[in-house]
Amino acid sequence: MSKGTILKVSGPLVIAEGMNHASMFDVVRVSNQRLIGEIIEMHGDQASIQVYEETSGLGPGEPVETTGEPMSVELGPGLIGSIFDGIQRPLDEIMKKAGNNLARGIEVVPLNRESKWSFEPCVAPGAEVVGGDVIGTVQETDVVVHKIMVPPDMMGKIKHIQKGEFTVVDTVAILLTDEGEAEIKLMQKWPVRKGRPYAQKLSPDKPLITGQRVVDCLFPLAKGGVAAIPGPFGSGKTVTQHQLAKWAEADIVVYIGCGERGNEMTDVLNEFPELIDPNTGKSLMERTVLIANTSDMPVAAREASIYTGITIAEYFRDMGYSVALMADSTSRWAEALREMSGRLEEMPGEEGYPAYLGSRLAQFYERAGRVISLGSDKREGSLSAIGAVSPPGGDISEPVSQATLRIVKVFWGLDAQLAYKRHFPAINWLTSYSLYLDILSDWFTQNVSEDWIELRQRMMRLLQDEAELDEIVKLVGMDALSAGDRLKMETARSIREDFLHQLAFHEVDTYTSLKKQHLMMKLILAFYDEALKVMAIGGDIEKISSLAVRERIGRFKYTPEEDITTEYEKIVTALKNEMQDTIQKEDF
């Protein structure tokens, strides 16, 4: 372990000299308080260190010690249900050690060394294994089977493997490799800045079902895809991400609170244990890993939290799980990059952000994907990344939003105007888009309904027509529109209020299955089609707009899943009968 001394302290940046034996991205211990830092630049024997804790009180001459290892995470049983800070220190263990007065330089191991896990081998001595092969399992929670894998850089023959109760640092198997014997433990370490390897990347042609109608129907995200949710303060970024974390069709959720306010992270901690997972009937925390790095924690640790989160997510992806990663928000990480870049006196890019902002964001998002994992059994896993962006004032022309949009394939643009009207989720259907739509259309056609894409396109056309007609209405009033245009406006209002508007806190409306979404689209467009037929023979738009059945169409979203088919048939019958009545009342 080599030692240097502090030369200069500038906020979270510490310059140390005498660091000849250190390497880029080594983890170091700074000062007598042993603060955790990471080398981000080397010039001769001088190292620029990004310190992940508060540096006030440090001064020149204090020691700096390198560990000789890159920033790494511990991967093994005990991750699920835990809450870590940005550098994978478990917050509950810190609390036990330090109480409410959090001391600097506190050292806590990420995974508990005393907890014992029941290991069940699935290979026998003499078996030939390669990197990524599953050699046994641990039932980590009621819903997650933790697969113990051979580290990616190892291969050989199993000499010894045993069943029993082990801690994460106990040896469960001995592997005979070309270099000699190697021990396999329940835990492995992986450097956070290096993506975990896989055998093959697959095309993202399956949707990540979320139960949120505006997402699944209009702007779907593929499994292994990347999406951005930009929006101004108060437009619902965090609630949208919470909804996706709760309901997305993922086996594992990794939620990174990166630089957001502490009360938002507290909401997650209070809500998630109480939420019942609809797929398993158990607490949502039984398949969730939380990384809390709030706005009052050191700025530099935001970068570490992003990498820590995605490395943990890749580990579960390698087991063959579908993983959803939420990063809230990447703007706060970019602000940390800007601060460090300024202190390093680098040439600034647009608005003071570093010139490499786009490439750093790309490095993060490109670690998402649907893959065939390493190993003999060809497991398929996926990692879908959803990043919130917090542009100042909601102006998405700023550098972080623009750099993100160049990378991601799905843009869910939150709109302050919709939020003020209490329309949630406040995803603007005119500015949002999904570039996965074409590749996913076959899946929806085969697995939901042949007319799914046609219904979606008709709804989008009506919403776009409404936006154009709205300009005319503002100028000359509704009465200036033709009956056909007024019907379009009424149907588009029904699409907005009855379909796109979704109550996150309503026990039924919070999640909508694809089958129910399909029936809802059919109902709204059935009203439009029936109304067109009646108007073609002289029907009155006023009477059609005020039909009682429209209330039932609007309330269909509150119908429990088990009753949707019978209720749908009743509404269709009522719709035809009421339309027939309007024809008879008009004395044709």
C-alpha angles and dihedrals in degrees: 000000000000124000131211134169134245113260101175139000122208111170109289090352118090122183113207130185131206092047097134094136096048126098135207114285093013115151111241137189111228124209128338088299088065097227114188117248141159129222109241100169136024127198111174106302093341118099127194107216127199105212117210095204137056109290101194112133096026116127143180117288097036116128126262118197125194120214091204091231131101121244102284139175128223111238119197145087112330098052096100114085092012128123116214135181120237094283095046099261109147108240095212091056091048088051091052091049102040106018117212093323099080110208124209121248093025111165118214126161112240096226121043111254095201102050111101122217128200107240119202113192118218098186130060130226110279094036116136110231136181133199111297096024115137110238097176147337140244122201095229098175133353090272105031124071106197110216115212106217134192106254110261094247096053134083136160144094125317107244098175135004129168139193120227148081114320141168118232092261097050118105111246099174140017118217124203106219133172088263094050135266119348127191121227116205131185087255131058131184126227131184108245098220093057118077115232112251125247136186100239140353115230132210112266096240101139121077124236099233110217105170088234106123099210089052102041096040107033107021110017124188120218123229103264090022131128127233137177128211108197120177144136126265112296097016094115107261094142096044089049090052091047089053092050091047091050100044110021113118093251131131093212131027122203110191118191116193096198112185096327122135118288094237091061091055089046088056089054091049093048097042105040098060089051095046115098114221106234092214099051106019088231132111114290089232088071089078101027135096116195127202112191116195104154130189093264093055119091112295096227093058090068090078091049092050092056092051094041090053097048093046091054089047091051090051092058090042088057089058088061098260129138105240127193115200121196118195113191103209132357090179090070089051090050089052089054089051089051092052093048092045090053092050090049086054092233121164104271124231127206114338090357095296115136117266089241094058093109094049092049091052090047091051089055099045096042089064087073118088148111109270148171103240126227114270141074097277098062097229116192117221134167137204116197116191122205115183125190115215121201107200113187108262090356091284104151093187088082118107101257094052093045094047089049093049091054089059109035125074098208125056118190100184112199115212125212091207092057090047091052088052088053091243105149136217081039094206108148107230092200098055102031123088144175121212089193092068097096095047092046097046092086091054093052091045093051100037105034113017140324091236096049095104093042092052091047092051092049091051092049090050091052091049091050091047089051091055091053094044090047089066090056092047091053090053104040107007135250094286091069091066124093119247090255092053091047089053089052089052091049093048092047089051088053090051091051099043102031102034113020096037107082129176111226092194098048112102094224103027095049090081129029123188119226090249091055092045089054093051091047091054091047092051095051093046092043088060089051094048095046091047091052090053092050093045090050088066095044104279118164116247092211092058093043091051092052098050113138091229090070089071089055091050089052093049095047089093089067092056112113115247094249092058101043099100096051093042091049092053091048092051093048090052092047091048093054092045094050092046088051090051092055089053092052093047091053099074098229 
